[in-house]
PDB file of C-alpha atoms and ligand atoms in Angstrom:
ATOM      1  CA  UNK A1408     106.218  -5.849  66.115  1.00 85.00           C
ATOM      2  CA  UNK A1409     103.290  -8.012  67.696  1.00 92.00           C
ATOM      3  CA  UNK A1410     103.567 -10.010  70.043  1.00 95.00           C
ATOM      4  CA  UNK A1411     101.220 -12.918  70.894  1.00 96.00           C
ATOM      5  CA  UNK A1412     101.626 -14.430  74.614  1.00 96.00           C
ATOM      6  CA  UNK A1413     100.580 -18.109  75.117  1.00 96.00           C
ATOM      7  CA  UNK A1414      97.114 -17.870  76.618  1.00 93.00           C
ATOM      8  CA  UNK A1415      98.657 -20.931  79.511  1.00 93.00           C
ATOM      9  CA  UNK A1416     102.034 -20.814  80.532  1.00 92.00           C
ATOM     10  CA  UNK A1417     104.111 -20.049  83.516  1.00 93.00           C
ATOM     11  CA  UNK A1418     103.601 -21.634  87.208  1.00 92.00           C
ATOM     12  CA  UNK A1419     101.528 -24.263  86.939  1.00 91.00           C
ATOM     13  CA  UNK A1420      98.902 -25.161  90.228  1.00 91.00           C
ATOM     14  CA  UNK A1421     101.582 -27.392  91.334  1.00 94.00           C
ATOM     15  CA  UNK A1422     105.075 -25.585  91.291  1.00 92.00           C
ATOM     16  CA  UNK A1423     102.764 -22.808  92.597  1.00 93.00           C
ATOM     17  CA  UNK A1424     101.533 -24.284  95.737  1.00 95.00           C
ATOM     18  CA  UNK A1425     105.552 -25.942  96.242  1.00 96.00           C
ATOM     19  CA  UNK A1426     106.895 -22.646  95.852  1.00 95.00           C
ATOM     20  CA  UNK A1427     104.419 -20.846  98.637  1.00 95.00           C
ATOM     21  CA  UNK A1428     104.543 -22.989 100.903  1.00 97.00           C
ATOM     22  CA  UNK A1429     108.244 -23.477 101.172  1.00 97.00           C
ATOM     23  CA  UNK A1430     108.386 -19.191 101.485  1.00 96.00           C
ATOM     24  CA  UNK A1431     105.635 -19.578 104.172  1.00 97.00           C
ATOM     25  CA  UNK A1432     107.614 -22.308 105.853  1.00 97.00           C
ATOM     26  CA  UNK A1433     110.897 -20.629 105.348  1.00 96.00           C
ATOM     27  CA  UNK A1434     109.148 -17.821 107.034  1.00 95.00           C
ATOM     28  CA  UNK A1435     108.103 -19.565 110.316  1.00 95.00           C
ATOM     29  CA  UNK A1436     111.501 -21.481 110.496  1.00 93.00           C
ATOM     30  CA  UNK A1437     115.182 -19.974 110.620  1.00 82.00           C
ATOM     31  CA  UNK A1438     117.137 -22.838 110.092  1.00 90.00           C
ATOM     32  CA  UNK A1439     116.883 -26.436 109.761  1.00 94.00           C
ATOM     33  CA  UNK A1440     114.532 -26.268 106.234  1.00 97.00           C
ATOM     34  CA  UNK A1441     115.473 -28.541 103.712  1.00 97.00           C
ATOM     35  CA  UNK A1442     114.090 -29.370 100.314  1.00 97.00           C
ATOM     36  CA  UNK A1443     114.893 -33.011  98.881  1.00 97.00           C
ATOM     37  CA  UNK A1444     116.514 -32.040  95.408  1.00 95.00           C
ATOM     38  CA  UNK A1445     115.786 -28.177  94.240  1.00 93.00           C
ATOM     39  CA  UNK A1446     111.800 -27.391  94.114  1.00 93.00           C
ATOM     40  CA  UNK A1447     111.548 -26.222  91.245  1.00 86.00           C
ATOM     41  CA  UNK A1448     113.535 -26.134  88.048  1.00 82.00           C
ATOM     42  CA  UNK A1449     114.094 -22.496  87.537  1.00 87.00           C
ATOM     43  CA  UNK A1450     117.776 -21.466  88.906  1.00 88.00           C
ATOM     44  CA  UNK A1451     116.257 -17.403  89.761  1.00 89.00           C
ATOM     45  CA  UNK A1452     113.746 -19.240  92.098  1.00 92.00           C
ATOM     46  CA  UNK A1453     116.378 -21.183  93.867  1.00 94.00           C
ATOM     47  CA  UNK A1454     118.481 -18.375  94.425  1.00 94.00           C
ATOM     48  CA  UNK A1455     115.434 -16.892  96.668  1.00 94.00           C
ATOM     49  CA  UNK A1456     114.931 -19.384  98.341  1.00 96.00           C
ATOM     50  CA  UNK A1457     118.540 -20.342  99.222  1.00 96.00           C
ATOM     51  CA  UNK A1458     118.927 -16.827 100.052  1.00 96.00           C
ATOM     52  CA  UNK A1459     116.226 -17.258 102.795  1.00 96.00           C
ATOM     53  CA  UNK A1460     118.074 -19.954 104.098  1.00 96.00           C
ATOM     54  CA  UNK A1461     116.176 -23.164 102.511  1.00 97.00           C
ATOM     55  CA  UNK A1462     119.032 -25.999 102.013  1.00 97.00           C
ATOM     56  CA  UNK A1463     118.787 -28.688  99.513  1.00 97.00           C
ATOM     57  CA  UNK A1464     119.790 -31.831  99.825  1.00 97.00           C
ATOM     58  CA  UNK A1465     119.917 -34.994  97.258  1.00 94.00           C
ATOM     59  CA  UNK A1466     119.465 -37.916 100.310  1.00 95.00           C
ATOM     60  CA  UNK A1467     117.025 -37.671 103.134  1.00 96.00           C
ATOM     61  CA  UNK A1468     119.448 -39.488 104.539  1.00 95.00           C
ATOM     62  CA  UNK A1469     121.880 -36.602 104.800  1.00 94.00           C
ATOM     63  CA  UNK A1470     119.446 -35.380 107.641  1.00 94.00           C
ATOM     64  CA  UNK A1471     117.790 -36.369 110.717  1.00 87.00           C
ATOM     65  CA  UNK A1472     116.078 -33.826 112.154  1.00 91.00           C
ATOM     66  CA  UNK A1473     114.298 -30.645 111.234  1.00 94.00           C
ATOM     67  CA  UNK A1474     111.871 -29.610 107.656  1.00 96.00           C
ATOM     68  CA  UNK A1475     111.793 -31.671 104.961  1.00 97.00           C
ATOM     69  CA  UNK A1476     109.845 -29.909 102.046  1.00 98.00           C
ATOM     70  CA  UNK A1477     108.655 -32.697  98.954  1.00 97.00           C
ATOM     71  CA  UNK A1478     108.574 -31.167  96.089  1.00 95.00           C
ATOM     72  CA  UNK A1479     105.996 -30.735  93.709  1.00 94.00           C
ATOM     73  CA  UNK A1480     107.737 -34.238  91.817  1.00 94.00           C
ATOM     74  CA  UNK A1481     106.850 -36.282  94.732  1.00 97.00           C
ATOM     75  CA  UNK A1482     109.587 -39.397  96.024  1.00 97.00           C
ATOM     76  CA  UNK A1483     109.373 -43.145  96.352  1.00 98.00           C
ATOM     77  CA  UNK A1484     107.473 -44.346  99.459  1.00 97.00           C
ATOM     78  CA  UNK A1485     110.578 -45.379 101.339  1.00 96.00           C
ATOM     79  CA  UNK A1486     111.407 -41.775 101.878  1.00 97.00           C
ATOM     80  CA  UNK A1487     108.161 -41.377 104.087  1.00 97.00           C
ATOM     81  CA  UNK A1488     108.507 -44.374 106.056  1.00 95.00           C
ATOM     82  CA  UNK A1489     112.490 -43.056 106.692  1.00 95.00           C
ATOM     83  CA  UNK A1490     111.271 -39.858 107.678  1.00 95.00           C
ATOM     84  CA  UNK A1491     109.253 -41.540 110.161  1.00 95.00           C
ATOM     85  CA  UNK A1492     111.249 -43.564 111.542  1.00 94.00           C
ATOM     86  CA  UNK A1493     114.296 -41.215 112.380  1.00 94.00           C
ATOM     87  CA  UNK A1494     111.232 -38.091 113.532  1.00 93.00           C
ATOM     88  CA  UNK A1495     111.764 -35.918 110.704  1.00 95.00           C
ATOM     89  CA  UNK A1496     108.743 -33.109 109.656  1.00 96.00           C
ATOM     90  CA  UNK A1497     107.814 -33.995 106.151  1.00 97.00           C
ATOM     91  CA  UNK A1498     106.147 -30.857 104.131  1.00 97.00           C
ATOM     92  CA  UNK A1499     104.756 -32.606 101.310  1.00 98.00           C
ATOM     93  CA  UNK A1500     104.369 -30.386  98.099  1.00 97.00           C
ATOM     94  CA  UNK A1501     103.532 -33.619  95.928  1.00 97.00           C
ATOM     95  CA  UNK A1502     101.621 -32.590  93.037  1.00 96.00           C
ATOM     96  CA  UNK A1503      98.312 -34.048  93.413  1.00 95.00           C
ATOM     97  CA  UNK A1504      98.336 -34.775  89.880  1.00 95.00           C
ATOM     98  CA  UNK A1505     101.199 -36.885  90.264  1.00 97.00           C
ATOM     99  CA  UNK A1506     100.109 -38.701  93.614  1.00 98.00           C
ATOM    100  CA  UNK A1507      97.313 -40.264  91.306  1.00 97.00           C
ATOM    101  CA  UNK A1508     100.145 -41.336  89.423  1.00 98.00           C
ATOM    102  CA  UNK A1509     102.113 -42.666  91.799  1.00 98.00           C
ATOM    103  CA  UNK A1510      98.506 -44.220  93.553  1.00 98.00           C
ATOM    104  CA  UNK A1511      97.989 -46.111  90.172  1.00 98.00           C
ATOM    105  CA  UNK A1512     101.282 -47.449  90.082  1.00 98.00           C
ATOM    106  CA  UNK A1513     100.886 -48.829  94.035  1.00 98.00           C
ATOM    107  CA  UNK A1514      97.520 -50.346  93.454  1.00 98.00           C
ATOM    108  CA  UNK A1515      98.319 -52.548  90.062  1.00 98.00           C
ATOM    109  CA  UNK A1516     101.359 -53.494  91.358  1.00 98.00           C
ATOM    110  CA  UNK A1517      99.942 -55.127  94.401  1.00 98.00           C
ATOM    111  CA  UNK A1518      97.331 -56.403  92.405  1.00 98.00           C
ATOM    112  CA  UNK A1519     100.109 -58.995  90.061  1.00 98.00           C
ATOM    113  CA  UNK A1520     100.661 -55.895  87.464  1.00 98.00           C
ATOM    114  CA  UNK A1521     103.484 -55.569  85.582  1.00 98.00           C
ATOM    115  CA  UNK A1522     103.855 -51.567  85.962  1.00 98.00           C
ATOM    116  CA  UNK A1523     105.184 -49.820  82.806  1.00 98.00           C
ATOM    117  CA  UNK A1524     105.889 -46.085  82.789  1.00 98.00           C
ATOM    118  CA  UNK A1525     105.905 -43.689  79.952  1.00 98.00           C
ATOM    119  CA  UNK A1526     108.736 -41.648  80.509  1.00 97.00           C
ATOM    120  CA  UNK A1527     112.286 -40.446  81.554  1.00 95.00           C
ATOM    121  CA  UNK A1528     113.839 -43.053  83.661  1.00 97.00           C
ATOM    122  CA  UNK A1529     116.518 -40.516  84.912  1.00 95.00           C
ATOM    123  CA  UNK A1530     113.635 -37.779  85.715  1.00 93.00           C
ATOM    124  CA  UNK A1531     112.688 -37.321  89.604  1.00 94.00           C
ATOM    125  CA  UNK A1532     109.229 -37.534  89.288  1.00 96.00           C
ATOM    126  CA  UNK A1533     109.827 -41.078  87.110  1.00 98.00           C
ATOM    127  CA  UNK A1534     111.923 -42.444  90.138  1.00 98.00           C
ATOM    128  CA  UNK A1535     109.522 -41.419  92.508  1.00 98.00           C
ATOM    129  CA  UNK A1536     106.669 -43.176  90.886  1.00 98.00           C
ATOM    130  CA  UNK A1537     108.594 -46.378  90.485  1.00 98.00           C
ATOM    131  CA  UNK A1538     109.348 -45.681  94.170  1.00 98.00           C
ATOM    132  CA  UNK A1539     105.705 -46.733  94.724  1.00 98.00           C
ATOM    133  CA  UNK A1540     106.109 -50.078  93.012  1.00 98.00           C
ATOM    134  CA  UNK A1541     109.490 -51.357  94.480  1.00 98.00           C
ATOM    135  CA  UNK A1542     111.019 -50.071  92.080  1.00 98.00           C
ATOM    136  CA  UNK A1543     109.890 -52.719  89.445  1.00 98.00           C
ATOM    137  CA  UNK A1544     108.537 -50.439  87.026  1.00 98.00           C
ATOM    138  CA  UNK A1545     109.444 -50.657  83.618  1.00 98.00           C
ATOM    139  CA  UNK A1546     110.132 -47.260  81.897  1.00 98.00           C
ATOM    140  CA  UNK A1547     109.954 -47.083  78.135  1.00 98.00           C
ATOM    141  CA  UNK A1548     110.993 -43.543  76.853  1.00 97.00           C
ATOM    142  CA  UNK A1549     111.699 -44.908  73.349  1.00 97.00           C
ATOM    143  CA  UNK A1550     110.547 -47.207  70.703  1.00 97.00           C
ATOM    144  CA  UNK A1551     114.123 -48.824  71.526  1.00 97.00           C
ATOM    145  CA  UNK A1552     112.688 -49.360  75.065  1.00 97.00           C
ATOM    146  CA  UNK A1553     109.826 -51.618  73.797  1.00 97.00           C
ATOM    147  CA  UNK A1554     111.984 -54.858  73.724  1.00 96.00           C
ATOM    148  CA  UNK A1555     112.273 -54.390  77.747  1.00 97.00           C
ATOM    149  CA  UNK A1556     108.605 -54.866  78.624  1.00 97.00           C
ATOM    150  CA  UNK A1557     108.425 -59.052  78.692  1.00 96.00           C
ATOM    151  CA  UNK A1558     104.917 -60.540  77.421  1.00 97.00           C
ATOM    152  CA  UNK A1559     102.626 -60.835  80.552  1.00 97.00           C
ATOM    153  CA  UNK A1560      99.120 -61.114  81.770  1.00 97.00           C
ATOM    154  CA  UNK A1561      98.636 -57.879  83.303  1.00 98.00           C
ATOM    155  CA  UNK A1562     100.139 -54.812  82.139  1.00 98.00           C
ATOM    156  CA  UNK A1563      99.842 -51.500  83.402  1.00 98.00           C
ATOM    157  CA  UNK A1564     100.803 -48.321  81.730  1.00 98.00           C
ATOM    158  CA  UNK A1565     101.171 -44.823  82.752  1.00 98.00           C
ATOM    159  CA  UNK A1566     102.445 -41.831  81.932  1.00 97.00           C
ATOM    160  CA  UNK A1567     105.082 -39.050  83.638  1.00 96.00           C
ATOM    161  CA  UNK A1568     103.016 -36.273  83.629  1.00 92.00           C
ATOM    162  CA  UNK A1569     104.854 -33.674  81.675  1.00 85.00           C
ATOM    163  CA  UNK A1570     105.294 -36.054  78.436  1.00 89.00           C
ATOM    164  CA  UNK A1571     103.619 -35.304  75.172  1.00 84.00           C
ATOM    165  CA  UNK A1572     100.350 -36.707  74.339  1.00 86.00           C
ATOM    166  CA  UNK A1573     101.738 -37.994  70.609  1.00 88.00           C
ATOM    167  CA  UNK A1574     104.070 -39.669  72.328  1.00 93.00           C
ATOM    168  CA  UNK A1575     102.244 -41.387  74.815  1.00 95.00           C
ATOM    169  CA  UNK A1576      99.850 -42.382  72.710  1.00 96.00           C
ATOM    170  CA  UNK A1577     102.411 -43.633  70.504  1.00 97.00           C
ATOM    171  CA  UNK A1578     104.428 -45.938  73.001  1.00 98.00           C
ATOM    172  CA  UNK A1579     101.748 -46.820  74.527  1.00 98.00           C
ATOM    173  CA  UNK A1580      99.890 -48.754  71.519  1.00 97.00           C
ATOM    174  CA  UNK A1581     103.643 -50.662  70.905  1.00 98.00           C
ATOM    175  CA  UNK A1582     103.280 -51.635  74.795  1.00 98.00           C
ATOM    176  CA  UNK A1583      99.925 -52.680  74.676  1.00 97.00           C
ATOM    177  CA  UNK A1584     100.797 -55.356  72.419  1.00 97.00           C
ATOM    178  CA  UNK A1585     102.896 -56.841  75.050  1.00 97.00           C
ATOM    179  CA  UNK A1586     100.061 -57.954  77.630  1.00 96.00           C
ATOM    180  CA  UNK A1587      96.839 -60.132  77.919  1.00 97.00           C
ATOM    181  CA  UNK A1588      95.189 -57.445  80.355  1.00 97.00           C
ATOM    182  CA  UNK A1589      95.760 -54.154  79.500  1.00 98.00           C
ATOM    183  CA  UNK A1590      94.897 -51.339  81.704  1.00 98.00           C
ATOM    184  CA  UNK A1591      96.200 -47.928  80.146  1.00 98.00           C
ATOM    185  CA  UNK A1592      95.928 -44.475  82.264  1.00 98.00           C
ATOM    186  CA  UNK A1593      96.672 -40.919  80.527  1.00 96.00           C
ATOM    187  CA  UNK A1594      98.305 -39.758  83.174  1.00 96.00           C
ATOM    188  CA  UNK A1595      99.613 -36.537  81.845  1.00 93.00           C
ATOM    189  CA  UNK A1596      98.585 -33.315  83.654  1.00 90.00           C
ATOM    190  CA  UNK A1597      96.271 -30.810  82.269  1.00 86.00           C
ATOM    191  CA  UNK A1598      98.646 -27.770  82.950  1.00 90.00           C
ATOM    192  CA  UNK A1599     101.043 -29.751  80.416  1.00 84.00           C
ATOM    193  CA  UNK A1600      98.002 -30.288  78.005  1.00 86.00           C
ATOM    194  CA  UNK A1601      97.287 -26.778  77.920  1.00 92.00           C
ATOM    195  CA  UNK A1602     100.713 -25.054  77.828  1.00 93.00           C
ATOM    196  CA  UNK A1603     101.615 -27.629  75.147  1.00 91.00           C
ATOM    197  CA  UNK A1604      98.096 -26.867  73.265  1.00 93.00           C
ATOM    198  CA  UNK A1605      98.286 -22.869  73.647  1.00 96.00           C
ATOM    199  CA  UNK A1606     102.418 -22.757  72.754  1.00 97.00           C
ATOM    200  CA  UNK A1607     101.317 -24.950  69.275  1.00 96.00           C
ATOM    201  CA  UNK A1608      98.348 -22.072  68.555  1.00 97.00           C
ATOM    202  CA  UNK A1609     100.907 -19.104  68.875  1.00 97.00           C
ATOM    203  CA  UNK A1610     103.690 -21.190  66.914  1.00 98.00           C
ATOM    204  CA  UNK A1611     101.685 -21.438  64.326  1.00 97.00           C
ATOM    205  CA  UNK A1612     100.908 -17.782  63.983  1.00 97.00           C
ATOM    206  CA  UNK A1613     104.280 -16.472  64.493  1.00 98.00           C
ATOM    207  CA  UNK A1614     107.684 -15.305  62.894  1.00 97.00           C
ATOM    208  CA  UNK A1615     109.747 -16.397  65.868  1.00 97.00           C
ATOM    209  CA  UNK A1616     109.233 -17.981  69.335  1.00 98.00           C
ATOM    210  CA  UNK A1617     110.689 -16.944  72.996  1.00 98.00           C
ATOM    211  CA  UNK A1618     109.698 -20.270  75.124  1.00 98.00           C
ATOM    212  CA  UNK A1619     110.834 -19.056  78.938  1.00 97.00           C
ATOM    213  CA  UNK A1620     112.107 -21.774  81.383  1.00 95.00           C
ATOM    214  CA  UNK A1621     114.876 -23.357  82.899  1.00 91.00           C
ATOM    215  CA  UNK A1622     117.477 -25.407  80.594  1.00 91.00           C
ATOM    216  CA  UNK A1623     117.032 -28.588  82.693  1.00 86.00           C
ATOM    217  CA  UNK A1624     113.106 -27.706  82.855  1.00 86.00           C
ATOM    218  CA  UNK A1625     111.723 -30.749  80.893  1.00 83.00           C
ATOM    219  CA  UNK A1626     108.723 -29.342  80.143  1.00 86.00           C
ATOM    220  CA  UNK A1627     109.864 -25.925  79.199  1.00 93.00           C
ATOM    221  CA  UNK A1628     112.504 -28.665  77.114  1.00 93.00           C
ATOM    222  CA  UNK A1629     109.590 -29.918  75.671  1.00 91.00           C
ATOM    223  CA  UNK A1630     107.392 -26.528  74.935  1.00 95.00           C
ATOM    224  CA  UNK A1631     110.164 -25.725  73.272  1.00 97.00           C
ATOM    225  CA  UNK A1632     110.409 -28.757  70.797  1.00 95.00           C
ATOM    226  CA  UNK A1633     106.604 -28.402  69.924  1.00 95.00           C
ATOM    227  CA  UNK A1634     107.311 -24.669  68.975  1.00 98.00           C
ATOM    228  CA  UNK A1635     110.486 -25.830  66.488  1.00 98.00           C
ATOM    229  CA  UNK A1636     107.499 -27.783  64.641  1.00 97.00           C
ATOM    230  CA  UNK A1637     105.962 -24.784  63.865  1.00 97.00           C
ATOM    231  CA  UNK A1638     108.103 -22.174  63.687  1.00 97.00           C
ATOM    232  CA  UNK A1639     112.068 -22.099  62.302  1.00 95.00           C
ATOM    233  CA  UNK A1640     112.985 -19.152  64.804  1.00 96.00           C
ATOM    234  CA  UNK A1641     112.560 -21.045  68.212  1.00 98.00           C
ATOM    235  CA  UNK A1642     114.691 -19.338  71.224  1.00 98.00           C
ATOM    236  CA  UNK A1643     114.784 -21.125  74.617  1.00 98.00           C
ATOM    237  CA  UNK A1644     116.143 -18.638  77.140  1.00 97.00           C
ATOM    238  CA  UNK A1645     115.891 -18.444  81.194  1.00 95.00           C
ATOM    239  CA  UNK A1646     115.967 -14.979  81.374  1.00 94.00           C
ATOM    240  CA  UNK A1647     116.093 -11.998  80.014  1.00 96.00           C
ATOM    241  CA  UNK A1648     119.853 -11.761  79.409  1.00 96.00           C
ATOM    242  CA  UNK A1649     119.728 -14.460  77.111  1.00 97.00           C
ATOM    243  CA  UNK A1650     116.707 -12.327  74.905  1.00 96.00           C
ATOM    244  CA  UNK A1651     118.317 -12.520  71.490  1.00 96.00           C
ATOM    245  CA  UNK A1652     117.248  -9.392  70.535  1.00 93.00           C
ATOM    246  CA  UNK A1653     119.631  -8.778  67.699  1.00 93.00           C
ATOM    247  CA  UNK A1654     118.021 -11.754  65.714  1.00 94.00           C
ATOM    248  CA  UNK A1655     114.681  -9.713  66.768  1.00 93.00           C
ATOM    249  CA  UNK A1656     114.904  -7.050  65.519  1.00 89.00           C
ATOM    250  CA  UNK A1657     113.296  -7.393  61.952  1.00 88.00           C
ATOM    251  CA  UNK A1658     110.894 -10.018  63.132  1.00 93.00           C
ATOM    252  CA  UNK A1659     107.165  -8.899  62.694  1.00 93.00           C
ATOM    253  CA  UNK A1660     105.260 -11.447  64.696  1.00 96.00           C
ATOM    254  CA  UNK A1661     106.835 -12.929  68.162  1.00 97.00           C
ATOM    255  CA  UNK A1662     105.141 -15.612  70.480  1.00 97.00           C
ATOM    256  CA  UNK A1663     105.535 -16.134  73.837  1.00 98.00           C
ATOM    257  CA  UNK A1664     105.337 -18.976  75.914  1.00 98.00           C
ATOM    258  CA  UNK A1665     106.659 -20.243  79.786  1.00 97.00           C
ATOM    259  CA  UNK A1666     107.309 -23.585  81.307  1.00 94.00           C
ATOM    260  CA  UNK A1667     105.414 -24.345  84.355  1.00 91.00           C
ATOM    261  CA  UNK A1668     108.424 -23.508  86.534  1.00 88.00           C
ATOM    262  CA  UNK A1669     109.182 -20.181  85.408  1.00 94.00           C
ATOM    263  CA  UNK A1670     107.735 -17.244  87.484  1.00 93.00           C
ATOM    264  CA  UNK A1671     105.245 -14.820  86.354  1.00 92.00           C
ATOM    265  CA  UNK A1672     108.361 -11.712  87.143  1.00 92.00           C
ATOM    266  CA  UNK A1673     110.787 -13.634  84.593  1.00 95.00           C
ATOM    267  CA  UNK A1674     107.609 -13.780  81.970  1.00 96.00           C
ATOM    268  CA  UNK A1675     106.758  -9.674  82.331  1.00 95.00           C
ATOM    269  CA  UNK A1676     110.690  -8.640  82.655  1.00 95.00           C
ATOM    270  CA  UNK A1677     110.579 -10.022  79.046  1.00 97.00           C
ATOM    271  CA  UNK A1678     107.200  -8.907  77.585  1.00 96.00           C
ATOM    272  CA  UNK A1679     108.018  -5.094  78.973  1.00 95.00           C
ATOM    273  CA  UNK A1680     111.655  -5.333  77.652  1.00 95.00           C
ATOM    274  CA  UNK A1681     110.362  -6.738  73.803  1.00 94.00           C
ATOM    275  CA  UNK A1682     107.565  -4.124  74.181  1.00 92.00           C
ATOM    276  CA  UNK A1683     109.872  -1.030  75.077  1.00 91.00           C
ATOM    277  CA  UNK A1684     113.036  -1.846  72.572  1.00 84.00           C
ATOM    278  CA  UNK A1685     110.015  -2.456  69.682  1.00 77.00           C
ATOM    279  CA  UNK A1686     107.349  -0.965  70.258  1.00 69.00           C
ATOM    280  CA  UNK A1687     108.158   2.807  70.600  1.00 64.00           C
ATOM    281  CA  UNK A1688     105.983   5.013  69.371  1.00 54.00           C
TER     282      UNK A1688
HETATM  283  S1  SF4 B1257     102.980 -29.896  85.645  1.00 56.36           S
HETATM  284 FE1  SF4 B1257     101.041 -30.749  86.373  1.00 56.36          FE
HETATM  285  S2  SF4 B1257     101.669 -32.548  87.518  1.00 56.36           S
HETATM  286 FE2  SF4 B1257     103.463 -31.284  87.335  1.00 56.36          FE
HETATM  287  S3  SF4 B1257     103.448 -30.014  89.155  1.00 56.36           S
HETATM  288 FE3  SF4 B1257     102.406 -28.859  87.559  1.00 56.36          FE
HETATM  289  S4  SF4 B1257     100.227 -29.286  87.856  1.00 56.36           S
HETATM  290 FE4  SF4 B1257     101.399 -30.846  88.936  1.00 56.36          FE
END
């Protein structure tokens, strides 16, 4: 069996930097470290850092004093000026991929722009950015969505960062139509670009595809769609207890890819198992 690894995948810049600094933080403080919503989507991470004491909440209002970590996602402005008022220690992990994002979105929509965002109005980086625009924002996941963006002057599109260039491109043109003044940002994030890019290479070449992430990861969600394009054998699994290796067994070529949440220890429990059960000499 051969198997080809996607040459990008696993922690992106972003979930990497969350991730160490909440350990180093978790490090220096005992108790009173919170996390608004989990960090990252990957349940194994969690787990290590609830197990060295890091609590998540959903509300910053829940608390009022102590560590707040932001996570890589980022959150609507109101949370910092909360935070402030009521003295709690904001750790900000926000991507800074997505504070350009979330900077765009601030600056039309002061300047008379009708925002629109590319991308999953339930998703926590989505509600952060429309956070930064009083929550005006227009999000258009769907063609369906298009009849919700009213004709205007100025229109402003971006994108969430993790969504698929086809597809932004795609909504986008149908929401152009829609202003006089058109200002359209690609917001999406290189590490996306190239996982996505690198996972499409491998799926071409291949019998069957692992793609490793979290089930609620979206972009692991999405890695995985871009692989069933490609290739008819497409298995999402967290970890290696889900490794179908039954269905494996016969299967000459095998590509690997990872979300940007899923740890480099997750990735190489799988390549070692795949390489011991079929590669035997
Ligand atoms: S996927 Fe991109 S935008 Fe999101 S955290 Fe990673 S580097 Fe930042």
């Amino acid at each position: 069996m051969d198997l080809l690894i996607a040459k990008n995948s696993g922690f992106c810049f972003g979930v990497e930097k969350a991730v160490k600094t909440t350990l180093h933080t978790l490090n220096e403080n005992k108790s009173n470290v919170f996390s608004l919503g989990p960090i990252i989507h990957n349940e194994q991470v969690i787990n290590l850092l609830k197990s060295k004491g890091l609590i998540i909440i959903n509300n910053i209002k829940d608390v009022n004093k102590g560590k707040v970590i932001i996570r890589s996602h980022g959150v609507p402005l109101d949370v910092y000026s909360y935070a402030k008022n009521v003295g709690l220690e904001l750790i900000d992990c926000t991507c800074p991929f997505v504070r350009n994002v979330q900077q765009k979105a601030n600056e039309f929509f002061n300047n008379g722009y009708t925002i629109v965002i590319i991308g999953d109005s339930k998703h926590p980086e989505v509600i952060g950015i429309n956070g930064w625009c009083n929550n005006q924002a227009i999000i258009v996941n769907s063609e369906n969505d298009i009849n919700k963006v009213p004709l205007t002057d100025k229109l402003c599109i971006v994108s969430q960062t993790t969504m698929t260039l086809e597809k932004f491109q795609k909504l986008s043109r149908l929401v152009q139509e829609k202003g006089k003044s058109v200002k359209i940002f690609n917001t999406i994030c290189n590490a996306t670009n190239l996982r996505q890019e690198s996972t499409k290479e491998i799926a071409k070449k291949v019998n069957a595809m692992i793609v490793i992430g979290g089930h609620h990861s979206s972009n692991t969600r999405k890695l995985a769609e871009i692989s069933k394009k490609y290739c008819h054998n497409v298995y999402h699994i967290e970890t290696l207890d889900e490794l179908p290796v039954d269905k494996l067994r016969n299967i000459k070529r095998i590509g690997i890819t990872a979300g940007a949440s899923t740890p480099d220890w997750i990735i190489e429990n799988i390549i070692n198992y795949l390489n011991n059960m079929f590669n035997k000499s």
